[in-house]
């Protein structure tokens, strides 16, 4: 697995991998906490090694669908718990929260991602707090990334205890991603543009992490049942779970994850949702290829 030009020259420790995950959990926890409750993480959960940064933006969503509101609250609590768990596991080695951008200006991370996907015109703001649907699309921008990040990092952990914990975190992130994908898929029946927007976000992510297809949208797919003869007629199926031909979830290297969250397919050490970069030893991507 590739990390970066700097990280590849040193030995990656379990603490490095967990801190990389902690950076991602800071982002998710802050976004969902603001969206669900209108407030971010407690200050006691932000300190650590490296430079502590503030959150840019974030506000409560005025949900109209009670189910989506309840989903947001559940996911927020899960992500906050992840931050607490990783910080406890790392102890004094835990990195501080870096600067995180969850704002809605025309040049914010959410807006640039939405512009790249064609959801809004260039130079236009995308507000993930404006509605239930906007919140779901905002969550979709990075929710699948967490699943592939944990799967890609798992083989790097040497501690069986940490590996088991990472498997548990991966499972929760997969549940979250499935909630977001399923809800968008369902709402897309009445509003097809939601499925189209999710597909566009998926394509935009794929354009950042290299030439391989590691991403899938949510639009219905045509498939021939694998337990039947290939002469059987194809049927329409949902695409809730993005996976390969073996039914296995995709993996992304740390560098590919950084390409996406930095919104930069080139070598980068900052940008996108992390304006000043992540904290820790795994923070620089290589150019996606």
Short mmCIF file of C-alpha atoms in Angstrom, two decimals:
data_model
loop_
_atom_site.label_atom_id
_atom_site.label_comp_id
_atom_site.label_asym_id
_atom_site.label_seq_id
_atom_site.Cartn_x
_atom_site.Cartn_y
_atom_site.Cartn_z
CA UNK A 1 0.00 0.00 0.00
CA UNK A 2 1.27 3.47 -0.83
CA UNK A 3 1.44 6.17 1.77
CA UNK A 4 3.50 9.13 0.64
CA UNK A 5 6.96 10.04 -0.45
CA UNK A 6 7.83 10.96 3.13
CA UNK A 7 6.00 8.20 4.97
CA UNK A 8 7.31 5.48 2.68
CA UNK A 9 10.85 6.26 3.83
CA UNK A 10 10.06 5.44 7.44
CA UNK A 11 8.50 2.59 9.32
CA UNK A 12 4.76 2.99 9.74
CA UNK A 13 3.65 2.10 13.25
CA UNK A 14 0.26 1.09 14.58
CA UNK A 15 0.06 4.51 16.21
CA UNK A 16 0.59 6.18 12.83
CA UNK A 17 -2.27 4.18 11.33
CA UNK A 18 -4.60 4.91 14.25
CA UNK A 19 -3.76 8.61 14.11
CA UNK A 20 -4.53 8.62 10.40
CA UNK A 21 -7.92 7.14 11.27
CA UNK A 22 -8.35 9.70 14.06
CA UNK A 23 -7.90 12.54 11.58
CA UNK A 24 -10.72 11.10 9.49
CA UNK A 25 -12.91 10.59 12.55
CA UNK A 26 -12.40 14.22 13.61
CA UNK A 27 -13.84 15.30 10.26
CA UNK A 28 -16.82 12.97 10.37
CA UNK A 29 -17.60 13.65 14.02
CA UNK A 30 -17.53 17.42 13.54
CA UNK A 31 -19.72 17.37 10.44
CA UNK A 32 -22.37 15.08 11.90
CA UNK A 33 -22.30 16.74 15.31
CA UNK A 34 -22.94 20.16 13.80
CA UNK A 35 -25.58 18.83 11.42
CA UNK A 36 -27.45 16.95 14.15
CA UNK A 37 -26.98 19.19 17.17
CA UNK A 38 -25.62 22.53 15.99
CA UNK A 39 -22.40 22.19 17.98
CA UNK A 40 -19.05 20.54 17.50
CA UNK A 41 -16.87 18.28 19.59
CA UNK A 42 -16.07 19.18 23.18
CA UNK A 43 -12.73 20.94 23.57
CA UNK A 44 -11.49 18.07 25.73
CA UNK A 45 -11.50 15.87 22.61
CA UNK A 46 -9.38 18.14 20.43
CA UNK A 47 -5.94 18.37 22.06
CA UNK A 48 -2.91 16.25 21.37
CA UNK A 49 0.42 16.21 19.60
CA UNK A 50 0.99 18.55 16.62
CA UNK A 51 -0.87 21.82 16.17
CA UNK A 52 -4.51 21.92 17.23
CA UNK A 53 -6.83 23.52 14.69
CA UNK A 54 -10.33 24.91 14.68
CA UNK A 55 -13.40 23.90 12.69
CA UNK A 56 -14.45 26.22 9.90
CA UNK A 57 -18.21 26.42 9.46
CA UNK A 58 -20.80 23.90 10.52
CA UNK A 59 -24.39 24.41 11.62
CA UNK A 60 -27.51 22.44 12.48
CA UNK A 61 -29.71 21.12 9.70
CA UNK A 62 -33.41 21.98 9.91
CA UNK A 63 -34.48 18.44 9.09
CA UNK A 64 -38.00 17.91 7.74
CA UNK A 65 -37.77 14.12 7.54
CA UNK A 66 -37.75 12.70 11.09
CA UNK A 67 -36.04 9.53 9.89
CA UNK A 68 -33.10 11.43 8.42
CA UNK A 69 -32.90 13.52 11.61
CA UNK A 70 -32.68 10.35 13.69
CA UNK A 71 -30.06 8.90 11.35
CA UNK A 72 -27.97 12.06 11.73
CA UNK A 73 -28.16 11.89 15.52
CA UNK A 74 -27.19 8.22 15.60
CA UNK A 75 -24.25 8.66 13.25
CA UNK A 76 -23.07 11.74 15.15
CA UNK A 77 -22.97 9.80 18.41
CA UNK A 78 -21.14 6.91 16.74
CA UNK A 79 -18.49 9.19 15.25
CA UNK A 80 -17.95 11.02 18.53
CA UNK A 81 -17.51 7.64 20.20
CA UNK A 82 -14.91 6.73 17.57
CA UNK A 83 -12.92 9.86 18.37
CA UNK A 84 -13.03 9.05 22.08
CA UNK A 85 -12.05 5.43 21.48
CA UNK A 86 -9.07 6.21 19.25
CA UNK A 87 -7.83 8.95 21.57
CA UNK A 88 -7.99 6.54 24.50
CA UNK A 89 -6.22 3.80 22.55
CA UNK A 90 -3.46 6.19 21.50
CA UNK A 91 -3.06 7.88 24.87
CA UNK A 92 -0.41 10.59 24.82
CA UNK A 93 0.41 9.69 21.20
CA UNK A 94 -2.97 10.95 19.94
CA UNK A 95 -2.72 13.81 17.48
CA UNK A 96 -4.69 16.99 17.98
CA UNK A 97 -7.53 17.86 15.67
CA UNK A 98 -6.16 19.70 12.63
CA UNK A 99 -7.94 22.60 10.96
CA UNK A 100 -11.13 21.17 9.44
CA UNK A 101 -13.30 22.82 6.81
CA UNK A 102 -17.00 21.99 6.84
CA UNK A 103 -18.10 25.47 5.76
CA UNK A 104 -20.32 26.49 2.85
CA UNK A 105 -18.52 29.31 1.03
CA UNK A 106 -17.96 29.02 -2.75
CA UNK A 107 -14.37 27.96 -2.04
CA UNK A 108 -15.11 25.57 0.84
CA UNK A 109 -14.29 21.86 0.62
CA UNK A 110 -17.93 20.85 0.28
CA UNK A 111 -18.47 23.42 -2.46
CA UNK A 112 -15.34 22.49 -4.41
CA UNK A 113 -16.28 18.82 -4.24
CA UNK A 114 -19.81 19.59 -5.39
CA UNK A 115 -18.49 21.79 -8.19
CA UNK A 116 -16.14 19.02 -9.35
CA UNK A 117 -19.11 16.64 -9.44
CA UNK A 118 -21.26 19.13 -11.34
CA UNK A 119 -23.83 19.48 -8.57
CA UNK A 120 -23.41 23.25 -8.60
CA UNK A 121 -21.77 25.59 -11.13
CA UNK A 122 -18.17 26.68 -10.69
CA UNK A 123 -17.80 29.43 -8.12
CA UNK A 124 -21.12 28.52 -6.47
CA UNK A 125 -21.56 27.40 -2.88
CA UNK A 126 -22.97 24.01 -1.94
CA UNK A 127 -24.67 23.96 1.46
CA UNK A 128 -24.88 20.48 3.04
CA UNK A 129 -26.93 21.95 5.89
CA UNK A 130 -29.65 23.43 3.69
CA UNK A 131 -31.98 20.42 3.59
CA UNK A 132 -32.28 16.72 4.31
CA UNK A 133 -31.23 15.90 0.76
CA UNK A 134 -28.25 18.29 0.80
CA UNK A 135 -27.12 16.76 4.09
CA UNK A 136 -27.26 13.25 2.62
CA UNK A 137 -25.25 14.31 -0.42
CA UNK A 138 -22.72 16.04 1.82
CA UNK A 139 -22.39 12.89 3.89
CA UNK A 140 -22.04 10.81 0.72
CA UNK A 141 -19.02 12.88 -0.35
CA UNK A 142 -16.79 11.24 2.26
CA UNK A 143 -18.78 8.43 3.92
CA UNK A 144 -17.72 5.68 1.49
CA UNK A 145 -14.13 6.88 1.78
CA UNK A 146 -13.97 5.89 5.44
CA UNK A 147 -14.94 2.31 4.62
CA UNK A 148 -12.24 1.90 1.98
CA UNK A 149 -9.70 3.66 4.22
CA UNK A 150 -10.17 1.26 7.13
CA UNK A 151 -10.06 -1.78 4.85
CA UNK A 152 -6.91 -0.54 3.15
CA UNK A 153 -5.17 0.18 6.44
CA UNK A 154 -6.10 -3.07 8.19
CA UNK A 155 -3.17 -5.15 6.83
CA UNK A 156 -0.74 -2.56 8.19
CA UNK A 157 -1.70 -3.11 11.82
CA UNK A 158 0.56 -5.51 13.70
CA UNK A 159 -1.44 -5.64 16.94
CA UNK A 160 -4.29 -8.15 16.84
CA UNK A 161 -6.16 -6.06 19.40
CA UNK A 162 -5.93 -2.98 17.20
CA UNK A 163 -6.85 -5.04 14.13
CA UNK A 164 -9.98 -6.30 15.85
CA UNK A 165 -10.88 -2.76 16.89
CA UNK A 166 -10.29 -1.50 13.35
CA UNK A 167 -12.57 -4.23 12.02
CA UNK A 168 -15.26 -3.03 14.39
CA UNK A 169 -14.81 0.58 13.30
CA UNK A 170 -14.91 -0.51 9.65
CA UNK A 171 -18.20 -2.31 10.26
CA UNK A 172 -19.77 0.79 11.78
CA UNK A 173 -18.55 3.01 8.93
CA UNK A 174 -20.02 0.51 6.47
CA UNK A 175 -23.37 0.68 8.27
CA UNK A 176 -23.24 4.48 8.06
CA UNK A 177 -22.38 4.43 4.37
CA UNK A 178 -25.22 1.98 3.73
CA UNK A 179 -27.69 4.21 5.57
CA UNK A 180 -26.70 7.18 3.44
CA UNK A 181 -26.72 5.21 0.19
CA UNK A 182 -30.03 3.48 0.97
CA UNK A 183 -31.76 6.72 1.94
CA UNK A 184 -30.55 8.51 -1.18
CA UNK A 185 -31.59 5.52 -3.28
CA UNK A 186 -35.08 5.52 -1.76
CA UNK A 187 -35.56 9.26 -2.05
CA UNK A 188 -34.26 9.01 -5.60
CA UNK A 189 -37.45 7.23 -6.65
CA UNK A 190 -39.40 10.46 -6.34
CA UNK A 191 -36.41 12.71 -7.05
CA UNK A 192 -34.17 11.03 -9.65
CA UNK A 193 -31.68 13.88 -9.48
CA UNK A 194 -30.55 12.60 -6.08
CA UNK A 195 -29.32 9.35 -7.60
CA UNK A 196 -27.72 11.25 -10.44
CA UNK A 197 -25.97 13.57 -7.99
CA UNK A 198 -24.67 10.65 -5.94
CA UNK A 199 -23.37 8.99 -9.11
CA UNK A 200 -21.63 12.24 -10.05
CA UNK A 201 -20.00 12.47 -6.61
CA UNK A 202 -18.80 8.88 -6.98
CA UNK A 203 -17.25 9.68 -10.35
CA UNK A 204 -15.58 12.78 -8.93
CA UNK A 205 -14.04 10.73 -6.12
CA UNK A 206 -12.84 8.16 -8.62
CA UNK A 207 -11.15 10.88 -10.66
CA UNK A 208 -9.04 11.82 -7.63
CA UNK A 209 -7.73 8.43 -6.51
CA UNK A 210 -6.25 7.08 -9.75
CA UNK A 211 -7.24 5.25 -12.90
CA UNK A 212 -8.72 2.17 -11.22
CA UNK A 213 -12.46 2.05 -10.58
CA UNK A 214 -12.75 1.95 -6.78
CA UNK A 215 -16.05 3.76 -6.53
CA UNK A 216 -19.66 3.19 -7.47
CA UNK A 217 -22.75 5.35 -7.46
CA UNK A 218 -26.19 4.27 -6.33
CA UNK A 219 -28.25 4.07 -9.52
CA UNK A 220 -29.92 0.71 -10.26
CA UNK A 221 -27.79 -1.82 -12.10
CA UNK A 222 -28.62 -4.61 -14.53
CA UNK A 223 -27.30 -7.99 -13.49
CA UNK A 224 -27.68 -11.67 -14.27
CA UNK A 225 -28.25 -13.71 -11.10
CA UNK A 226 -24.97 -15.52 -10.39
CA UNK A 227 -26.68 -18.67 -9.14
CA UNK A 228 -28.54 -19.11 -12.42
CA UNK A 229 -27.51 -19.84 -15.99
CA UNK A 230 -26.09 -16.93 -17.94
CA UNK A 231 -28.95 -17.48 -20.38
CA UNK A 232 -31.33 -16.08 -17.78
CA UNK A 233 -32.63 -12.60 -18.43
CA UNK A 234 -30.89 -9.78 -16.63
CA UNK A 235 -32.74 -8.17 -13.76
CA UNK A 236 -32.63 -4.73 -12.19
CA UNK A 237 -31.03 -4.48 -8.75
CA UNK A 238 -30.10 -1.70 -6.38
CA UNK A 239 -26.44 -0.79 -5.84
CA UNK A 240 -26.31 -0.12 -2.12
CA UNK A 241 -22.98 -1.85 -1.51
CA UNK A 242 -19.99 -0.83 -3.66
CA UNK A 243 -17.90 -3.99 -4.13
CA UNK A 244 -15.89 -6.04 -6.57
CA UNK A 245 -16.86 -9.16 -8.54
CA UNK A 246 -16.19 -11.30 -5.48
CA UNK A 247 -18.61 -9.34 -3.33
CA UNK A 248 -15.75 -7.76 -1.37
CA UNK A 249 -15.56 -4.07 -0.43
CA UNK A 250 -12.84 -2.01 -2.07
CA UNK A 251 -9.65 -0.84 -0.38
CA UNK A 252 -7.90 2.49 -0.73
CA UNK A 253 -4.33 3.27 0.24
CA UNK A 254 -3.70 6.13 2.63
CA UNK A 255 -2.41 8.18 -0.29
CA UNK A 256 -5.62 7.63 -2.27
CA UNK A 257 -7.68 8.64 0.75
CA UNK A 258 -5.61 11.80 1.10
CA UNK A 259 -6.09 12.57 -2.60
CA UNK A 260 -9.84 12.57 -2.00
CA UNK A 261 -10.07 14.47 1.27
CA UNK A 262 -7.51 17.01 0.03
CA UNK A 263 -9.48 17.22 -3.26
CA UNK A 264 -6.22 16.91 -5.18
CA UNK A 265 -5.13 14.03 -7.42
CA UNK A 266 -1.55 15.29 -7.35
CA UNK A 267 1.00 15.04 -4.57
CA UNK A 268 -0.34 17.14 -1.72
CA UNK A 269 0.08 17.69 2.00
CA UNK A 270 -2.96 19.90 2.58
CA UNK A 271 -6.20 21.06 1.02
CA UNK A 272 -9.90 20.32 0.81
CA UNK A 273 -11.39 19.30 4.14
CA UNK A 274 -7.95 19.72 5.79
CA UNK A 275 -6.75 23.19 4.75
CA UNK A 276 -3.48 22.87 6.70
CA UNK A 277 -3.17 19.12 6.24
CA UNK A 278 -3.68 16.22 8.60
CA UNK A 279 -1.69 15.81 11.79
CA UNK A 280 0.63 12.86 12.27
CA UNK A 281 3.13 11.00 10.11
CA UNK A 282 0.69 9.94 7.38
CA UNK A 283 -0.31 13.23 5.81
CA UNK A 284 1.22 13.58 2.35
CA UNK A 285 -0.20 11.96 -0.76
CA UNK A 286 1.56 10.93 -3.93
CA UNK A 287 0.16 11.73 -7.36
CA UNK A 288 -2.69 9.37 -8.19
CA UNK A 289 -1.96 7.05 -11.09
#
